[in-house]
Amino acid sequence: MSFDIGKTNGTWRVSKTSDNYIQLLEKLGVPEDMAKKSLEAEYPLQMTVSGDTFSSKMEVLGKTVENSYTLGAEAMEEDALGRTRKVIYTMEGDCLVSVYPDYDGAGMVFRHSRCFLDDNTLHLVRREKTQHKQGCVKSILFI
């Protein structure tokens, strides 16, 4: 069974994180105050799917972010801080995976995997890799 992108419609919130969640977000360039607020926030998400193409509209800490993707094709993605970077979305088994080949402009490869544990719970695993080391696996459960 593949990942059903349409099932991600709804309002999400963080329920459990790894111990280094805040440090991970800071490494990804999220200011500390915003990283801490992310633990309490709700994230309304609207997904539109047509074949291998999908669009997302998400409210992140007061900012609405809209992006469109085609599975397997490189796209430009804007984040809640207004930064734009290249990303490729693919399906891997039961997971939707996004890979950012140069997340920080200094060669950091960032991989973000989303898998449903049940209809109301997403498990996210985040991994970063630089030229010098491969980073630790980070995970977050959303309900």
PDB file of C-alpha atoms in Angstrom:
ATOM      1  CA  MET A   1       0.000   0.000   0.000  1.00  0.00           C
ATOM      2  CA  SER A   2       1.390   3.422  -0.905  1.00  0.00           C
ATOM      3  CA  PHE A   3       1.169   6.638   1.077  1.00  0.00           C
ATOM      4  CA  ASP A   4      -2.226   8.341   0.547  1.00  0.00           C
ATOM      5  CA  ILE A   5      -1.350  12.031   0.229  1.00  0.00           C
ATOM      6  CA  GLY A   6      -5.034  13.006   0.410  1.00  0.00           C
ATOM      7  CA  LYS A   7      -5.266  11.565   3.944  1.00  0.00           C
ATOM      8  CA  THR A   8      -3.017  14.357   5.204  1.00  0.00           C
ATOM      9  CA  ASN A   9      -5.838  16.923   4.893  1.00  0.00           C
ATOM     10  CA  GLY A  10      -6.796  18.266   8.306  1.00  0.00           C
ATOM     11  CA  THR A  11      -5.290  19.965  11.321  1.00  0.00           C
ATOM     12  CA  TRP A  12      -2.130  18.445  12.755  1.00  0.00           C
ATOM     13  CA  ARG A  13      -0.182  19.004  15.954  1.00  0.00           C
ATOM     14  CA  VAL A  14       3.006  17.586  17.430  1.00  0.00           C
ATOM     15  CA  SER A  15       2.340  14.891  20.035  1.00  0.00           C
ATOM     16  CA  LYS A  16       5.796  13.466  20.706  1.00  0.00           C
ATOM     17  CA  THR A  17       9.310  14.368  19.552  1.00  0.00           C
ATOM     18  CA  SER A  18      12.847  13.131  19.890  1.00  0.00           C
ATOM     19  CA  ASP A  19      14.931  14.748  22.629  1.00  0.00           C
ATOM     20  CA  ASN A  20      16.858  16.819  20.093  1.00  0.00           C
ATOM     21  CA  TYR A  21      13.866  18.171  18.145  1.00  0.00           C
ATOM     22  CA  ILE A  22      14.518  21.836  19.004  1.00  0.00           C
ATOM     23  CA  GLN A  23      18.228  21.466  18.166  1.00  0.00           C
ATOM     24  CA  LEU A  24      17.313  19.883  14.809  1.00  0.00           C
ATOM     25  CA  LEU A  25      15.020  22.786  13.910  1.00  0.00           C
ATOM     26  CA  GLU A  26      17.695  25.287  14.941  1.00  0.00           C
ATOM     27  CA  LYS A  27      20.247  23.478  12.751  1.00  0.00           C
ATOM     28  CA  LEU A  28      17.753  23.793   9.891  1.00  0.00           C
ATOM     29  CA  GLY A  29      17.659  27.559  10.460  1.00  0.00           C
ATOM     30  CA  VAL A  30      14.467  27.864  12.508  1.00  0.00           C
ATOM     31  CA  PRO A  31      14.847  30.520  15.227  1.00  0.00           C
ATOM     32  CA  GLU A  32      14.728  29.052  18.759  1.00  0.00           C
ATOM     33  CA  ASP A  33      11.529  30.898  19.758  1.00  0.00           C
ATOM     34  CA  MET A  34       9.726  29.634  16.638  1.00  0.00           C
ATOM     35  CA  ALA A  35      11.050  26.088  17.196  1.00  0.00           C
ATOM     36  CA  LYS A  36       9.648  26.086  20.741  1.00  0.00           C
ATOM     37  CA  LYS A  37       6.285  27.485  19.577  1.00  0.00           C
ATOM     38  CA  SER A  38       6.074  24.673  17.012  1.00  0.00           C
ATOM     39  CA  LEU A  39       5.571  22.175  19.848  1.00  0.00           C
ATOM     40  CA  GLU A  40       2.286  23.838  20.852  1.00  0.00           C
ATOM     41  CA  ALA A  41       0.994  24.930  17.442  1.00  0.00           C
ATOM     42  CA  GLU A  42      -1.683  23.407  15.257  1.00  0.00           C
ATOM     43  CA  TYR A  43      -1.030  23.066  11.527  1.00  0.00           C
ATOM     44  CA  PRO A  44      -4.050  23.270   9.195  1.00  0.00           C
ATOM     45  CA  LEU A  45      -3.124  21.463   5.965  1.00  0.00           C
ATOM     46  CA  GLN A  46      -4.981  21.247   2.643  1.00  0.00           C
ATOM     47  CA  MET A  47      -3.691  18.832   0.010  1.00  0.00           C
ATOM     48  CA  THR A  48      -4.927  18.608  -3.576  1.00  0.00           C
ATOM     49  CA  VAL A  49      -3.902  15.513  -5.533  1.00  0.00           C
ATOM     50  CA  SER A  50      -4.165  14.799  -9.263  1.00  0.00           C
ATOM     51  CA  GLY A  51      -2.236  11.730 -10.415  1.00  0.00           C
ATOM     52  CA  ASP A  52       1.459  12.233  -9.566  1.00  0.00           C
ATOM     53  CA  THR A  53       0.995  15.962  -8.931  1.00  0.00           C
ATOM     54  CA  PHE A  54      -0.008  17.440  -5.582  1.00  0.00           C
ATOM     55  CA  SER A  55      -0.297  20.860  -3.997  1.00  0.00           C
ATOM     56  CA  SER A  56      -0.147  21.812  -0.348  1.00  0.00           C
ATOM     57  CA  LYS A  57      -1.466  24.796   1.551  1.00  0.00           C
ATOM     58  CA  MET A  58      -0.435  24.934   5.194  1.00  0.00           C
ATOM     59  CA  GLU A  59      -0.599  27.526   7.914  1.00  0.00           C
ATOM     60  CA  VAL A  60       2.639  27.539   9.902  1.00  0.00           C
ATOM     61  CA  LEU A  61       2.779  29.834  12.935  1.00  0.00           C
ATOM     62  CA  GLY A  62       0.670  32.528  11.289  1.00  0.00           C
ATOM     63  CA  LYS A  63       2.055  32.272   7.746  1.00  0.00           C
ATOM     64  CA  THR A  64       0.305  30.494   4.901  1.00  0.00           C
ATOM     65  CA  VAL A  65       2.676  28.503   2.693  1.00  0.00           C
ATOM     66  CA  GLU A  66       1.593  27.060  -0.677  1.00  0.00           C
ATOM     67  CA  ASN A  67       3.681  24.720  -2.849  1.00  0.00           C
ATOM     68  CA  SER A  68       3.137  22.302  -5.762  1.00  0.00           C
ATOM     69  CA  TYR A  69       5.044  19.123  -6.603  1.00  0.00           C
ATOM     70  CA  THR A  70       5.214  16.238  -9.062  1.00  0.00           C
ATOM     71  CA  LEU A  71       6.458  12.924  -7.711  1.00  0.00           C
ATOM     72  CA  GLY A  72       9.988  12.203  -8.907  1.00  0.00           C
ATOM     73  CA  ALA A  73      10.545  15.704 -10.310  1.00  0.00           C
ATOM     74  CA  GLU A  74      12.609  18.504  -8.820  1.00  0.00           C
ATOM     75  CA  ALA A  75      10.538  21.413  -7.496  1.00  0.00           C
ATOM     76  CA  MET A  76      11.151  24.665  -5.663  1.00  0.00           C
ATOM     77  CA  GLU A  77       9.619  24.817  -2.193  1.00  0.00           C
ATOM     78  CA  GLU A  78       9.058  27.855   0.002  1.00  0.00           C
ATOM     79  CA  ASP A  79       9.055  27.433   3.790  1.00  0.00           C
ATOM     80  CA  ALA A  80       7.392  29.479   6.547  1.00  0.00           C
ATOM     81  CA  LEU A  81      10.488  31.671   6.867  1.00  0.00           C
ATOM     82  CA  GLY A  82      10.254  32.665   3.192  1.00  0.00           C
ATOM     83  CA  ARG A  83      13.279  30.604   2.136  1.00  0.00           C
ATOM     84  CA  THR A  84      13.132  28.690  -1.148  1.00  0.00           C
ATOM     85  CA  ARG A  85      15.040  25.491  -1.901  1.00  0.00           C
ATOM     86  CA  LYS A  86      15.045  22.533  -4.310  1.00  0.00           C
ATOM     87  CA  VAL A  87      13.246  19.334  -3.291  1.00  0.00           C
ATOM     88  CA  ILE A  88      12.273  16.015  -4.854  1.00  0.00           C
ATOM     89  CA  TYR A  89       9.276  14.041  -3.511  1.00  0.00           C
ATOM     90  CA  THR A  90       9.023  10.275  -4.053  1.00  0.00           C
ATOM     91  CA  MET A  91       7.078   7.319  -2.702  1.00  0.00           C
ATOM     92  CA  GLU A  92       9.136   4.696  -0.887  1.00  0.00           C
ATOM     93  CA  GLY A  93       6.964   1.791   0.186  1.00  0.00           C
ATOM     94  CA  ASP A  94       4.302   3.205   2.503  1.00  0.00           C
ATOM     95  CA  CYS A  95       6.113   6.527   2.940  1.00  0.00           C
ATOM     96  CA  LEU A  96       6.190   9.914   1.241  1.00  0.00           C
ATOM     97  CA  VAL A  97       9.822  11.065   1.137  1.00  0.00           C
ATOM     98  CA  SER A  98      11.225  14.502   0.365  1.00  0.00           C
ATOM     99  CA  VAL A  99      14.936  14.976  -0.320  1.00  0.00           C
ATOM    100  CA  TYR A 100      16.565  18.408  -0.313  1.00  0.00           C
ATOM    101  CA  PRO A 101      19.916  18.027  -2.123  1.00  0.00           C
ATOM    102  CA  ASP A 102      21.361  21.274  -0.678  1.00  0.00           C
ATOM    103  CA  TYR A 103      19.113  22.318   2.207  1.00  0.00           C
ATOM    104  CA  ASP A 104      21.345  24.980   3.725  1.00  0.00           C
ATOM    105  CA  GLY A 105      23.288  26.157   0.668  1.00  0.00           C
ATOM    106  CA  ALA A 106      26.428  24.542   2.117  1.00  0.00           C
ATOM    107  CA  GLY A 107      25.870  20.978   0.887  1.00  0.00           C
ATOM    108  CA  MET A 108      23.648  19.536   3.629  1.00  0.00           C
ATOM    109  CA  VAL A 109      21.391  16.829   2.192  1.00  0.00           C
ATOM    110  CA  PHE A 110      18.148  16.623   4.163  1.00  0.00           C
ATOM    111  CA  ARG A 111      15.701  13.696   3.929  1.00  0.00           C
ATOM    112  CA  HIS A 112      12.214  13.817   5.401  1.00  0.00           C
ATOM    113  CA  SER A 113      10.088  10.644   5.459  1.00  0.00           C
ATOM    114  CA  ARG A 114       6.367  10.565   6.385  1.00  0.00           C
ATOM    115  CA  CYS A 115       4.489   7.329   7.130  1.00  0.00           C
ATOM    116  CA  PHE A 116       1.013   6.805   8.572  1.00  0.00           C
ATOM    117  CA  LEU A 117       0.909   4.719  11.739  1.00  0.00           C
ATOM    118  CA  ASP A 118      -2.896   4.889  11.651  1.00  0.00           C
ATOM    119  CA  ASP A 119      -5.524   7.248  10.170  1.00  0.00           C
ATOM    120  CA  ASN A 120      -4.738   9.995  12.695  1.00  0.00           C
ATOM    121  CA  THR A 121      -1.011   9.564  13.316  1.00  0.00           C
ATOM    122  CA  LEU A 122       1.896  10.426  11.027  1.00  0.00           C
ATOM    123  CA  HIS A 123       5.427   9.372  11.892  1.00  0.00           C
ATOM    124  CA  LEU A 124       8.111  11.683  10.522  1.00  0.00           C
ATOM    125  CA  VAL A 125      11.770  10.746  10.319  1.00  0.00           C
ATOM    126  CA  ARG A 126      14.294  13.411   9.440  1.00  0.00           C
ATOM    127  CA  ARG A 127      17.902  12.737   8.481  1.00  0.00           C
ATOM    128  CA  GLU A 128      20.624  15.151   7.487  1.00  0.00           C
ATOM    129  CA  LYS A 129      23.941  14.389   5.837  1.00  0.00           C
ATOM    130  CA  THR A 130      26.833  16.758   5.302  1.00  0.00           C
ATOM    131  CA  GLN A 131      30.127  16.186   3.529  1.00  0.00           C
ATOM    132  CA  HIS A 132      31.756  15.294   6.850  1.00  0.00           C
ATOM    133  CA  LYS A 133      29.189  13.147   8.633  1.00  0.00           C
ATOM    134  CA  GLN A 134      25.834  11.525   8.365  1.00  0.00           C
ATOM    135  CA  GLY A 135      23.428  12.932  10.920  1.00  0.00           C
ATOM    136  CA  CYS A 136      21.272  11.249  13.454  1.00  0.00           C
ATOM    137  CA  VAL A 137      17.755  10.107  12.747  1.00  0.00           C
ATOM    138  CA  LYS A 138      15.177  12.443  14.230  1.00  0.00           C
ATOM    139  CA  SER A 139      11.528  11.563  14.574  1.00  0.00           C
ATOM    140  CA  ILE A 140       8.279  13.263  15.442  1.00  0.00           C
ATOM    141  CA  LEU A 141       4.831  11.782  15.866  1.00  0.00           C
ATOM    142  CA  PHE A 142       1.920  13.910  14.676  1.00  0.00           C
ATOM    143  CA  ILE A 143      -1.664  13.222  15.736  1.00  0.00           C
TER     144      ILE A 143
END
